[in-house]
Coordinates of C-alpha atoms and ligand atoms in Angstrom, one line a residue:
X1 CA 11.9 -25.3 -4.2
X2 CA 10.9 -28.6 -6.9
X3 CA 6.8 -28.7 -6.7
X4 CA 6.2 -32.5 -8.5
X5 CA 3.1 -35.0 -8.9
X6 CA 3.0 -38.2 -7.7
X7 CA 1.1 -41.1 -8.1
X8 CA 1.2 -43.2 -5.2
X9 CA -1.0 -43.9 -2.2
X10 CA 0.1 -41.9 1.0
X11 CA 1.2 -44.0 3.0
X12 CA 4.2 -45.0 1.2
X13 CA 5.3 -41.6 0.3
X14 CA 9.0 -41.0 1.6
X15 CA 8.9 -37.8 3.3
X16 CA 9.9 -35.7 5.9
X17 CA 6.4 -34.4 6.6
X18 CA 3.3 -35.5 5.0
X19 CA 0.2 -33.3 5.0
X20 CA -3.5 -35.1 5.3
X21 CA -6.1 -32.7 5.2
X22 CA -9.0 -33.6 7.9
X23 CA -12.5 -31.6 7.5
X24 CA -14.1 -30.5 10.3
X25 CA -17.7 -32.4 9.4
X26 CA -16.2 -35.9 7.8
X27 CA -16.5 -38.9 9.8
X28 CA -13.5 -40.4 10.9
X29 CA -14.4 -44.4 10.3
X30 CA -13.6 -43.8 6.4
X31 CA -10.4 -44.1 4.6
X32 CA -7.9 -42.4 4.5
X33 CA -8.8 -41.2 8.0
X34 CA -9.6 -44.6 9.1
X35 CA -6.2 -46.3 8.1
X36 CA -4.8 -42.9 10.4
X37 CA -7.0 -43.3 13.5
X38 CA -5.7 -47.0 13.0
X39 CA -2.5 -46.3 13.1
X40 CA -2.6 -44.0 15.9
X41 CA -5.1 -45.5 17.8
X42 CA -8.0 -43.1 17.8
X43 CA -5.5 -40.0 18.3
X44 CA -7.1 -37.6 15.9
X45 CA -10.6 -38.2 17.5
X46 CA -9.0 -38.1 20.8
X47 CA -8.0 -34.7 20.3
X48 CA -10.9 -33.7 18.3
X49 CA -13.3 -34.5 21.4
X50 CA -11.2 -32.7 23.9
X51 CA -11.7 -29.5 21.9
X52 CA -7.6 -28.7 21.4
X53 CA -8.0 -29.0 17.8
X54 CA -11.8 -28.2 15.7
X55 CA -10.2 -29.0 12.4
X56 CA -10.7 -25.5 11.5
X57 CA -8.7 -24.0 7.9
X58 CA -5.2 -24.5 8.7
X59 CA -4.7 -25.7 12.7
X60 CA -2.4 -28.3 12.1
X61 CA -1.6 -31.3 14.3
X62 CA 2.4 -32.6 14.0
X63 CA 2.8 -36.7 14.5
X64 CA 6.2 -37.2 15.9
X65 CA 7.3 -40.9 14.8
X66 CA 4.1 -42.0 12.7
X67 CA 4.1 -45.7 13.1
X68 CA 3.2 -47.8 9.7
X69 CA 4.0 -45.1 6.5
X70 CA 6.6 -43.4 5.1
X71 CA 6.9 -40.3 6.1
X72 CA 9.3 -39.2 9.6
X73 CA 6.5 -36.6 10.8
X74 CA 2.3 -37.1 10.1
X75 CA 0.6 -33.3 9.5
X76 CA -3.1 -33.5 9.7
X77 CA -4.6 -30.0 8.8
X78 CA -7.6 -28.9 9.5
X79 CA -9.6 -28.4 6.1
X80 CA -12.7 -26.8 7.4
X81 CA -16.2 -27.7 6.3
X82 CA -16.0 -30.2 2.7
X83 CA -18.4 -28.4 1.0
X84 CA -16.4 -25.4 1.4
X85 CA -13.3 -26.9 0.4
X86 CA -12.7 -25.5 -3.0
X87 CA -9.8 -24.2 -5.4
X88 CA -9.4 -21.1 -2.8
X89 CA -9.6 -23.1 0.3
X90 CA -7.0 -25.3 -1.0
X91 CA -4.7 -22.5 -2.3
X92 CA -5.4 -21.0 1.8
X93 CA -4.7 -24.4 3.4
X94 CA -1.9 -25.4 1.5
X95 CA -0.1 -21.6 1.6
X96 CA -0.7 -21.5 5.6
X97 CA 0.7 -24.6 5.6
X98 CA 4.0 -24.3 4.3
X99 CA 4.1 -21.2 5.9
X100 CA 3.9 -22.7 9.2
X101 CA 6.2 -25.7 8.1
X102 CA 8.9 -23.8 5.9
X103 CA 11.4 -23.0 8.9
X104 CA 11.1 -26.5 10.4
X105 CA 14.3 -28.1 9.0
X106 CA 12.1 -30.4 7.0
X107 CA 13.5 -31.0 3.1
X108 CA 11.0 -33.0 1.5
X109 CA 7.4 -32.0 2.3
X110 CA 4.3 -34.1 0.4
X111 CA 0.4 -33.5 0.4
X112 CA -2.2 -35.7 -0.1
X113 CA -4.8 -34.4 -2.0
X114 CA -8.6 -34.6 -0.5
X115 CA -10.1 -31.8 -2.5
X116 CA -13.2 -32.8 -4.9
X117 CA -12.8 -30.3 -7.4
X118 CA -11.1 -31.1 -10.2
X119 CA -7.8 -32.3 -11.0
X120 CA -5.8 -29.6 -12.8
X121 CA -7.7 -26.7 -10.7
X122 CA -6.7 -28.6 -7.5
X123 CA -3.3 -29.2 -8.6
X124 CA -2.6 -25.1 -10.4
X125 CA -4.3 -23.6 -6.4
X126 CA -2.0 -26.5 -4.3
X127 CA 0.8 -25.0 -5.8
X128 CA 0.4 -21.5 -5.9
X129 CA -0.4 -21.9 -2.5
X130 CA 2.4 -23.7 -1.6
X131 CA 5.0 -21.2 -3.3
X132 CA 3.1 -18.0 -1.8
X133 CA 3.3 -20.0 1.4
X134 CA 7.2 -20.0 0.9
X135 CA 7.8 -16.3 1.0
X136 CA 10.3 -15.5 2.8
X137 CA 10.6 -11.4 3.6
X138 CA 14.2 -11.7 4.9
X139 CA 16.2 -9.6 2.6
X140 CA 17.3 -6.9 5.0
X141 CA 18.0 -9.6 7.9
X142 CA 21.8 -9.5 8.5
X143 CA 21.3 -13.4 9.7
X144 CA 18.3 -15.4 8.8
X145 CA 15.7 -17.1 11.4
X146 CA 15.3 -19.9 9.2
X147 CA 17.1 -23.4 10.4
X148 CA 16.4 -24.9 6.9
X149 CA 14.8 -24.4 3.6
X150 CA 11.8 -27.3 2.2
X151 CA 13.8 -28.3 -0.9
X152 CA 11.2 -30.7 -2.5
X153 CA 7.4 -30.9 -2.3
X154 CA 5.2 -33.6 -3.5
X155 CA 1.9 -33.6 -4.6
X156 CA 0.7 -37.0 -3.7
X157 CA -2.5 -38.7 -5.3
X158 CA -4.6 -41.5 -6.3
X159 CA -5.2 -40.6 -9.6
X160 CA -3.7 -41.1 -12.5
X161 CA -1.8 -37.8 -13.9
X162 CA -1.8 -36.5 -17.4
X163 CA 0.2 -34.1 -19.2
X164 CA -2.9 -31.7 -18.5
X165 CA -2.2 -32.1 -14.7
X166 CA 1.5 -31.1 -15.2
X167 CA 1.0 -27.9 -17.4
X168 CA -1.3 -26.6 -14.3
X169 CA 1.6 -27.6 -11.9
X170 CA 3.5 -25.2 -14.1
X171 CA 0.8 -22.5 -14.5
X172 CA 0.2 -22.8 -10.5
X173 CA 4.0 -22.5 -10.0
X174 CA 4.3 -19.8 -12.5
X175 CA 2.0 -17.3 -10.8
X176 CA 2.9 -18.0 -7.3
X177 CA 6.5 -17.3 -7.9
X178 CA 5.3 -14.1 -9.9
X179 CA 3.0 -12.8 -6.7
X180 CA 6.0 -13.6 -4.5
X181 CA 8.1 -11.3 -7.2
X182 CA 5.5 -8.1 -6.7
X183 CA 5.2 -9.1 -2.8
X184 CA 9.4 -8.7 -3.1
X185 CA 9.5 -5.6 -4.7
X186 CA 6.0 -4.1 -3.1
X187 CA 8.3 -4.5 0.4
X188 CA 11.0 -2.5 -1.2
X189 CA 11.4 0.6 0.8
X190 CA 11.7 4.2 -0.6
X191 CA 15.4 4.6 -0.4
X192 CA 16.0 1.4 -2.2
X193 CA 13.1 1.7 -5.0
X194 CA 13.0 4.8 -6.6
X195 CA 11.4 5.1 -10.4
X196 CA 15.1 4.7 -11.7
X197 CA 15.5 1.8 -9.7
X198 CA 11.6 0.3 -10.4
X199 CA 12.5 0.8 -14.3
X200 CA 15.8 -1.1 -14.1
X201 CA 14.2 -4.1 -12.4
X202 CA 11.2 -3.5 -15.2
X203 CA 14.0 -3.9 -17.8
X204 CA 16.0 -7.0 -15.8
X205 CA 12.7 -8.7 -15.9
X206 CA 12.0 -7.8 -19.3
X207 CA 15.2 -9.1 -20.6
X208 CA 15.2 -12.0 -18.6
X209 CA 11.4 -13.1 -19.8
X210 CA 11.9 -12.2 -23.5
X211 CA 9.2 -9.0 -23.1
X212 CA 9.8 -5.7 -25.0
X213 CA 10.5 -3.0 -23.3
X214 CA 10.7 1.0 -23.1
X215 CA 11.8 3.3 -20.5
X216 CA 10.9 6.8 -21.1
X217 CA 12.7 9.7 -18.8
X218 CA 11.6 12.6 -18.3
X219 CA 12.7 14.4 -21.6
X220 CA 10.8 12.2 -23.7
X221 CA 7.9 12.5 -21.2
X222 CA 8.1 16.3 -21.9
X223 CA 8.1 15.5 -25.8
X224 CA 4.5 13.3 -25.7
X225 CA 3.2 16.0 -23.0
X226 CA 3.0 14.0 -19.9
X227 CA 2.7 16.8 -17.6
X228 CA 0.5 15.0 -14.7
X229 CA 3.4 12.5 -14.5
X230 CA 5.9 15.4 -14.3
X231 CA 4.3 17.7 -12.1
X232 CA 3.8 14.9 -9.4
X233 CA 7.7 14.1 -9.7
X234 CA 8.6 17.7 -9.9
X235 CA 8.8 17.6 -5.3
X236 CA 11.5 15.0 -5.5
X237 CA 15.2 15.1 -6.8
X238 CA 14.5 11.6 -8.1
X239 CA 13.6 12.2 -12.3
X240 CA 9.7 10.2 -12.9
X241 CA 10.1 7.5 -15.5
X242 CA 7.6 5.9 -17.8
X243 CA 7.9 2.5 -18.4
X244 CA 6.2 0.3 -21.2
X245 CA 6.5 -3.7 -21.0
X246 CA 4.7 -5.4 -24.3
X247 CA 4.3 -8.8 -24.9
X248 CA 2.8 -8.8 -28.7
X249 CA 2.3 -12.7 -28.9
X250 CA -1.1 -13.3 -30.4
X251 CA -1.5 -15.3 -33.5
X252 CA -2.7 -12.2 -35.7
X253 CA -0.1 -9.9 -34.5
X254 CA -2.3 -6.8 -35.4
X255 CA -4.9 -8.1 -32.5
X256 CA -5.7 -4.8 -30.1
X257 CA -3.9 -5.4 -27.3
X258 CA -4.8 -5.5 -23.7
X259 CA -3.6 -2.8 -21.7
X260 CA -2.5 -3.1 -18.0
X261 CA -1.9 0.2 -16.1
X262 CA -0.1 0.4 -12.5
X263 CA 0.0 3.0 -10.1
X264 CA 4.0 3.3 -10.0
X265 CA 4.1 5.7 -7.0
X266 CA 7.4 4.5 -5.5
X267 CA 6.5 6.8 -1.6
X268 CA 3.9 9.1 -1.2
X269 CA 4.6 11.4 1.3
X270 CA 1.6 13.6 0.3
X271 CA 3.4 16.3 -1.5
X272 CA 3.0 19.7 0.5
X273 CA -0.4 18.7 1.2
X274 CA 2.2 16.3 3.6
X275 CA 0.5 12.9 5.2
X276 CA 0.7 12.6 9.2
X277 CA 3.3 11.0 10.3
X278 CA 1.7 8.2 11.9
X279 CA 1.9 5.3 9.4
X280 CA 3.4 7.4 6.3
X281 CA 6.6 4.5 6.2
X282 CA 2.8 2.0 4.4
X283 CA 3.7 4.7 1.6
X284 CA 6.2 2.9 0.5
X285 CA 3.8 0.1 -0.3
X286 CA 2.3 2.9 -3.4
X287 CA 4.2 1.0 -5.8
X288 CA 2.0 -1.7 -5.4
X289 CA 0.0 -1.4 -8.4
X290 CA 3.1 -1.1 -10.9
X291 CA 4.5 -4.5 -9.4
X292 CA 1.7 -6.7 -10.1
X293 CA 1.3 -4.9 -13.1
X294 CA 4.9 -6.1 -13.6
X295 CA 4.6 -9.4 -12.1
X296 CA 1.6 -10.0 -14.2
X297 CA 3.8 -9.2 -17.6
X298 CA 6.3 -11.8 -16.2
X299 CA 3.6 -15.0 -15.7
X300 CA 2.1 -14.2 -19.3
X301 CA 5.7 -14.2 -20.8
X302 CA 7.0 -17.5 -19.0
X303 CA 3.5 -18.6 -19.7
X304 CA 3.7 -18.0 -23.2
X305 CA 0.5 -16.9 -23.4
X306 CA -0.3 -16.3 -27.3
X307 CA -1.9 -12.8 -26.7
X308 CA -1.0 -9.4 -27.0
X309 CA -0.6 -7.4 -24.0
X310 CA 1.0 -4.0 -22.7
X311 CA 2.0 -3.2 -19.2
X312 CA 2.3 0.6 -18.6
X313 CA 3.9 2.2 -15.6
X314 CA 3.9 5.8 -14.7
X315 CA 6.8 5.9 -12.2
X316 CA 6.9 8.4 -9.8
X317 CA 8.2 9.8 -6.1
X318 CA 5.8 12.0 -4.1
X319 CA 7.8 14.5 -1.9
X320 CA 7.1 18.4 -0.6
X321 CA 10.1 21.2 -2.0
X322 CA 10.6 24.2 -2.9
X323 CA 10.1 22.7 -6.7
X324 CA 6.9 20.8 -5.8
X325 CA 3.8 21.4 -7.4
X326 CA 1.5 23.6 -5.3
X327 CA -2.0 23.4 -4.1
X328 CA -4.0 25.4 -6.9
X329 CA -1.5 24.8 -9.6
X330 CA -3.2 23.8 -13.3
X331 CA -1.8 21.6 -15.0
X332 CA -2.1 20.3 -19.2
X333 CA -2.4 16.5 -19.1
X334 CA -0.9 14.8 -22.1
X335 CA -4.9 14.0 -23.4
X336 CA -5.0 18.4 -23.7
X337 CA -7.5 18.4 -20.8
X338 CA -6.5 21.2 -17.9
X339 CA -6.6 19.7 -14.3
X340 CA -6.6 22.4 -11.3
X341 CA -4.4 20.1 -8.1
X342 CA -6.3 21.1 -4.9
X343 CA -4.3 18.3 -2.9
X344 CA -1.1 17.3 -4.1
X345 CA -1.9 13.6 -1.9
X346 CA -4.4 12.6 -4.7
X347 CA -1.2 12.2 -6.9
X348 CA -2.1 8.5 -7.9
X349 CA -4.5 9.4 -10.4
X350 CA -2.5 12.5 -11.8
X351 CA -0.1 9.7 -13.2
X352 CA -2.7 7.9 -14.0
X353 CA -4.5 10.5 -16.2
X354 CA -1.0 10.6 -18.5
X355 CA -0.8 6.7 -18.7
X356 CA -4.6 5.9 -19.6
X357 CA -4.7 8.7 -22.3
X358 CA -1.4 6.9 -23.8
X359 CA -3.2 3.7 -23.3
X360 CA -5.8 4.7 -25.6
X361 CA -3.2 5.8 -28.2
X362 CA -2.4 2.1 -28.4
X363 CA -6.0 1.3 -29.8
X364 CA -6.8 -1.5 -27.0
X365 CA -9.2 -3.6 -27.0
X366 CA -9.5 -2.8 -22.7
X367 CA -7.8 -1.1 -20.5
X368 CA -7.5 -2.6 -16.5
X369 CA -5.6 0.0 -14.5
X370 CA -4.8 -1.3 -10.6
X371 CA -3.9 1.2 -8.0
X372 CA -3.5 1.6 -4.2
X373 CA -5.7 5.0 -5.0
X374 CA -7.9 5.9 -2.1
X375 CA -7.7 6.1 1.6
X376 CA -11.6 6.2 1.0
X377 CA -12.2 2.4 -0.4
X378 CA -10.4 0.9 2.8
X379 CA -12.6 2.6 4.5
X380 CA -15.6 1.3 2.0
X381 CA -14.2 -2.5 2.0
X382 CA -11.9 -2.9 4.0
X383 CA -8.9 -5.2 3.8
X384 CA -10.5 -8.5 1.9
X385 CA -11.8 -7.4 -1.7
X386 CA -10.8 -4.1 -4.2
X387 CA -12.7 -2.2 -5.2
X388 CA -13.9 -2.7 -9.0
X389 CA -15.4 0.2 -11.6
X390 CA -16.1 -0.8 -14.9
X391 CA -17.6 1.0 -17.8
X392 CA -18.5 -2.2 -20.2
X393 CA -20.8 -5.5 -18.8
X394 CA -19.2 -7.4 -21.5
X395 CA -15.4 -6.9 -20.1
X396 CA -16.8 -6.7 -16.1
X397 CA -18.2 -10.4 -16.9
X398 CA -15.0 -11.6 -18.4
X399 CA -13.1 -9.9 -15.4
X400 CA -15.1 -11.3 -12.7
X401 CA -14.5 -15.1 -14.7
X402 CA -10.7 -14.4 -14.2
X403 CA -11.1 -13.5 -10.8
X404 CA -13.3 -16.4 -10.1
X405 CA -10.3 -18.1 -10.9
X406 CA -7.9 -16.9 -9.1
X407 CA -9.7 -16.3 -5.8
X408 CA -8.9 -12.7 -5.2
X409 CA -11.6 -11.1 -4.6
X410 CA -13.8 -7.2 -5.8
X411 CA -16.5 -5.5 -5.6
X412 CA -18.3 -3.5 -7.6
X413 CA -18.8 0.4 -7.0
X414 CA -20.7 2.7 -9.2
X415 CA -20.2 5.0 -11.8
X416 CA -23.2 7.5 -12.1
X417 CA -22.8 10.7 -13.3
X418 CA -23.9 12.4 -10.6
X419 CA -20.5 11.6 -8.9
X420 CA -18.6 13.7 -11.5
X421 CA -19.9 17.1 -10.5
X422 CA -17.9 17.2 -6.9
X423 CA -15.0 16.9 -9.8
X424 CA -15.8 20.6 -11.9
X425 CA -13.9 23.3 -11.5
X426 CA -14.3 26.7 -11.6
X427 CA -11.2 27.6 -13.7
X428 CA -10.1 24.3 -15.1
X429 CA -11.7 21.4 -17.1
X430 CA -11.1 19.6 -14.2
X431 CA -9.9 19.1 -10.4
X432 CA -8.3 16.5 -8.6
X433 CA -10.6 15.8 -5.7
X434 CA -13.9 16.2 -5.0
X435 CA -15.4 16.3 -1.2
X436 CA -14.7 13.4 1.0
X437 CA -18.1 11.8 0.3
X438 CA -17.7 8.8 -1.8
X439 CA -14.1 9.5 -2.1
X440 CA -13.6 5.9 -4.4
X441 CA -16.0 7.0 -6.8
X442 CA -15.1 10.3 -7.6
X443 CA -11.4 9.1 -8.0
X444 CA -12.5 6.6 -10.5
X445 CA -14.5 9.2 -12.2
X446 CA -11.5 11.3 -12.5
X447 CA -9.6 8.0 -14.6
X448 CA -12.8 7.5 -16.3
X449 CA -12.5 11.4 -18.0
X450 CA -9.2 9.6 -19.9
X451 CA -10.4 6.6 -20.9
X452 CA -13.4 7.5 -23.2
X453 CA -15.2 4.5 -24.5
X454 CA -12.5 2.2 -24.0
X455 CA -13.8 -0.6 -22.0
X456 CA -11.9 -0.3 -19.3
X457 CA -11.7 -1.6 -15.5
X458 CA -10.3 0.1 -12.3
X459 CA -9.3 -1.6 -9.4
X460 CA -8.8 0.5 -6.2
X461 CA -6.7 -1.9 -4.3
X462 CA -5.6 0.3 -1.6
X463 CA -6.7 -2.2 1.1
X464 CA -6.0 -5.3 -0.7
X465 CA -2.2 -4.9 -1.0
X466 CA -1.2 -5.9 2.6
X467 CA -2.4 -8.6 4.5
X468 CA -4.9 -7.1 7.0
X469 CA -4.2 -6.7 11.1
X470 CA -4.2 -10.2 12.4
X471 CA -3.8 -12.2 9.4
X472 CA -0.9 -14.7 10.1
X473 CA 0.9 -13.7 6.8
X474 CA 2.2 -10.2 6.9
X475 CA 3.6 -7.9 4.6
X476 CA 2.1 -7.4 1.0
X477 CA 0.4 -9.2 -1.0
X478 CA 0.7 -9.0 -4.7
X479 CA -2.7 -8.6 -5.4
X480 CA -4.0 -9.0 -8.4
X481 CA -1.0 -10.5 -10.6
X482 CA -3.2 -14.0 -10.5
X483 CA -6.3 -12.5 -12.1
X484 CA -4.5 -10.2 -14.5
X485 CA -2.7 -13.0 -16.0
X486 CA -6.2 -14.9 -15.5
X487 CA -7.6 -12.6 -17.9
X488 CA -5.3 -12.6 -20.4
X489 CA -5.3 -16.4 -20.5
X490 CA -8.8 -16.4 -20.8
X491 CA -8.8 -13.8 -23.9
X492 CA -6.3 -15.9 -25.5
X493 CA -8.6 -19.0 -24.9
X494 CA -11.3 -16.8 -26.7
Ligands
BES501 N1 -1.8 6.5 -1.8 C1 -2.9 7.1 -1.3 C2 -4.0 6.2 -1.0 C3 -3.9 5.2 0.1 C4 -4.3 5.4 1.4 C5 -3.3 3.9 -0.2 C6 -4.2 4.4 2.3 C7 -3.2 3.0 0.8 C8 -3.6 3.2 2.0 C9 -3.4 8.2 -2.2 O1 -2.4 8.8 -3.0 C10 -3.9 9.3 -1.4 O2 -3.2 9.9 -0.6 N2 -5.2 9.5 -1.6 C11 -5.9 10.5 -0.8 C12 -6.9 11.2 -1.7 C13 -7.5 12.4 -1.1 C14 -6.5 13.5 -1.0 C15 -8.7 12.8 -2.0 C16 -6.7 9.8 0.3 O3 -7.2 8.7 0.1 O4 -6.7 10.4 1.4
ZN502 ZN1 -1.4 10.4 -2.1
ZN503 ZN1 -0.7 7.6 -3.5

């Protein structure tokens, strides 16, 4: 699909569908809505009075045989409220959108821009919209639904462009097709993504991007003493691997780089302290944090983004055998600290405990680890915003900036010490799980042992990575690619 810009008024834009944005609250005897009602004779009031159509975010009207423009089919979309129409509202309207239009048999697809925020913003959200509105999740279908692919979409306005507006057309494209990457590989199940398999498709994006990369196994994981890793992949025939994606593109190369951190658990089954059966196939979905870590590394590559970052994934398979860790085992975590496993289901931050302690070997100047970690912070937040811990104000502003910018969306949960005493153990220095009271804190108090005084950010995105029950998308959602890369823009801007 070819996203462009065009200058031109809407009318004469050749087309196969054109999409005019309407607001629920705007007074239809302006332009451009005027020149529309006058072309089809009060129609879009007409419908708007008898209640079928409110305008609402995405309820879109199709015009067969638009009389007086361009284009063969007129889509007015409902835009909601004008004040509320900004960079996110755009990126929503334009993503449901195409995904209501992509299977149409229409080619060439144009929209008119109506948004009053600024140019480039309008122009980077459009288009990342528009791409995450294209996804198609169709891999394993023997013979595809779709009666045509959009080809070509235009991005139609009054304005003059500059080259400013064209490198966030790129930026906008960029990250789009980079969530669609980690949606792709999130949706991969267990039998197709295991760590081997996560790690060759680490390294085929690596080489394909121009990013470094390492692939531990699990001799060399032995060597550093990663032991957390190991004993969680110790259940399942497939070998753990540790994989290590740098981008070192910062003007003064010696710059501390930023270190990203993905939960890499390709199923959780539970270990022998098993899941249910009832909804275990989501497991597969406990990658999620590795591929937008991955994803992520991809946008700031193609982005040339002159900073240096390093993408670390602990790569693992959760499964019950007669090699598995037990309930009660103690294990030595590469950082020396002892951890006693009560339940071999809180195996997220095991890995994790191994990857942030060789995070800090790396002398960062912050650490952001994302994970799908807790059952507990769906049940805190839901399905619309992560959960954030951070130890520093100075990296939590510069965080919630990024996030600001890309429109996904956190909140913050504490870390008192109080929390960290559900976490002592009586024979080790540590153990796994505390009682199921505040069960997203006292994960993130576990990380937080590993980190030290690295500023660092955790993002419990265990509700975040699917779309939630009635959403129109479905499937995963790459969450958090867009304000990773965010943030590594803005530190380069810095
Ligand atoms: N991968 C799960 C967390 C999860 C739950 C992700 C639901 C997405 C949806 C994690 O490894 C896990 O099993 N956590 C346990 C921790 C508990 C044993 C302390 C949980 O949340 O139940
Ligand atoms: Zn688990
Ligand atoms: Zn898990």
């Amino acid at each position: 699909m070819k996203v462009s810009l065009l200058q031109s008024s809407w009318e004469s834009v050749e087309c196969d569908a054109l999409i005019v944005p309407i607001f629920e609250d705007e007074i239809l005897d302006q332009p451009p809505v005027s020149r529309i009602e006058e072309l089809l004779q009060g129609l879009v009031a007409e419908i708007k009075d008898s209640g079928e159509w409110k305008a609402k975010p995405g309820q879109l009207i199709t015009i067969h045989r638009p009389r007086g423009i361009q284009a063969r089919r007129l889509i007015v979309a409902g835009a909601g409220k004008q004040a509320d129409f900004d960079a996110e509202a755009v990126r929503r309207l334009m993503m449901t959108a195409m995904h209501q239009l992509k299977d149409r048999g229409f080619r060439k697809i144009a929209a008119y821009r109506r948004s009053r925020i600024g140019l480039e913003s309008a122009v980077q959200s459009a288009v990342e919209g528009l791409v995450l509105g294209s996804h198609q999740l169709d891999e394993y279908k023997t013979e595809s639904k779709a009666t045509g692919f959009v080809g070509e979409v235009l991005l139609v306005t009054d304005e003059s462009l500059t080259e400013d507006s064209e490198a966030a057309l790129r930026r906008g494209e960029t990250l789009g097709r980079a969530v669609n990457i980690a949606r792709t590989l999130v949706n991969e199940p267990g039998n197709r993504v295991n760590p081997s398999q996560l790690a060759e498709k680490a390294r085929q994006m690596a080489e394909k991007y121009d990013v470094q990369v390492e692939i531990l196994d699990e001799r060399q994981m032995e060597e550093k003493g990663m032991h957390s890793v190991l004993a969680v992949a110790r259940g399942s025939d497939e070998p753990a691997r540790f994989i290590i994606l740098s981008h070192m593109r910062a003007p003064q190369t010696d710059q501390p780089p930023l270190v990203f951190v993905g939960k890499g658990v390709t199923f959780d089954s539970g270990g022998l302290s098993l899941k249910s059966a009832s909804g275990m196939e989501d497991m597969k979905a406990d990658k999620a944090g590795a591929c937008s870590v991955l994803a992520a590394m991809q946008a700031i590559a193609q982005l040339q983004v002159p900073v240096n970052v390093i993408g670390l994934i602990p790569a693992v398979e959760n499964l019950p055998s007669g090699r598995a860790q037990r309930p009660g085992d103690v294990i030595r975590s590469m950082s020396g600290k002892t951890i006693e496993v009560l339940d071999t289901d809180a195996e997220g931050r095991l890995i994790l405990a191994d990857a942030l302690h060789y995070a800090r070997t790396l002398n960062p100047r912050m650490i952001v680890d994302l994970a799908t970690l807790t059952g507990a912070c769906v049940v805190a937040l839901g399905h619309f915003r992560a959960g954030l811990f951070c130890n520093n104000e100075q990296l939590y502003g510069q965080f919630i900036q990024a996030a600001g910018r890309s429109g996904e969306r956190f909140w913050r949960l504490p870390l008192d010490t109080d929390y960290r005493k559900e976490l002592d153990s009586q024979i080790a220095d540590i153990k796994n799980v505390g009682s199921k009271a505040g069960g997203a804190i006292t994960a993130a108090k576990f990380l937080q042992e590993f980190v030290g005084e690295t500023p660092w950010c955790h993002v419990d995105m265990a509700g975040t990575d699917s779309f939630a029950e009635g959403e129109e998308l479905k499937g995963p959602t790459g969450f958090g690619v867009r304000t990773l890369a965010e943030l590594a823009m803005s530190i380069a801007d810095s």
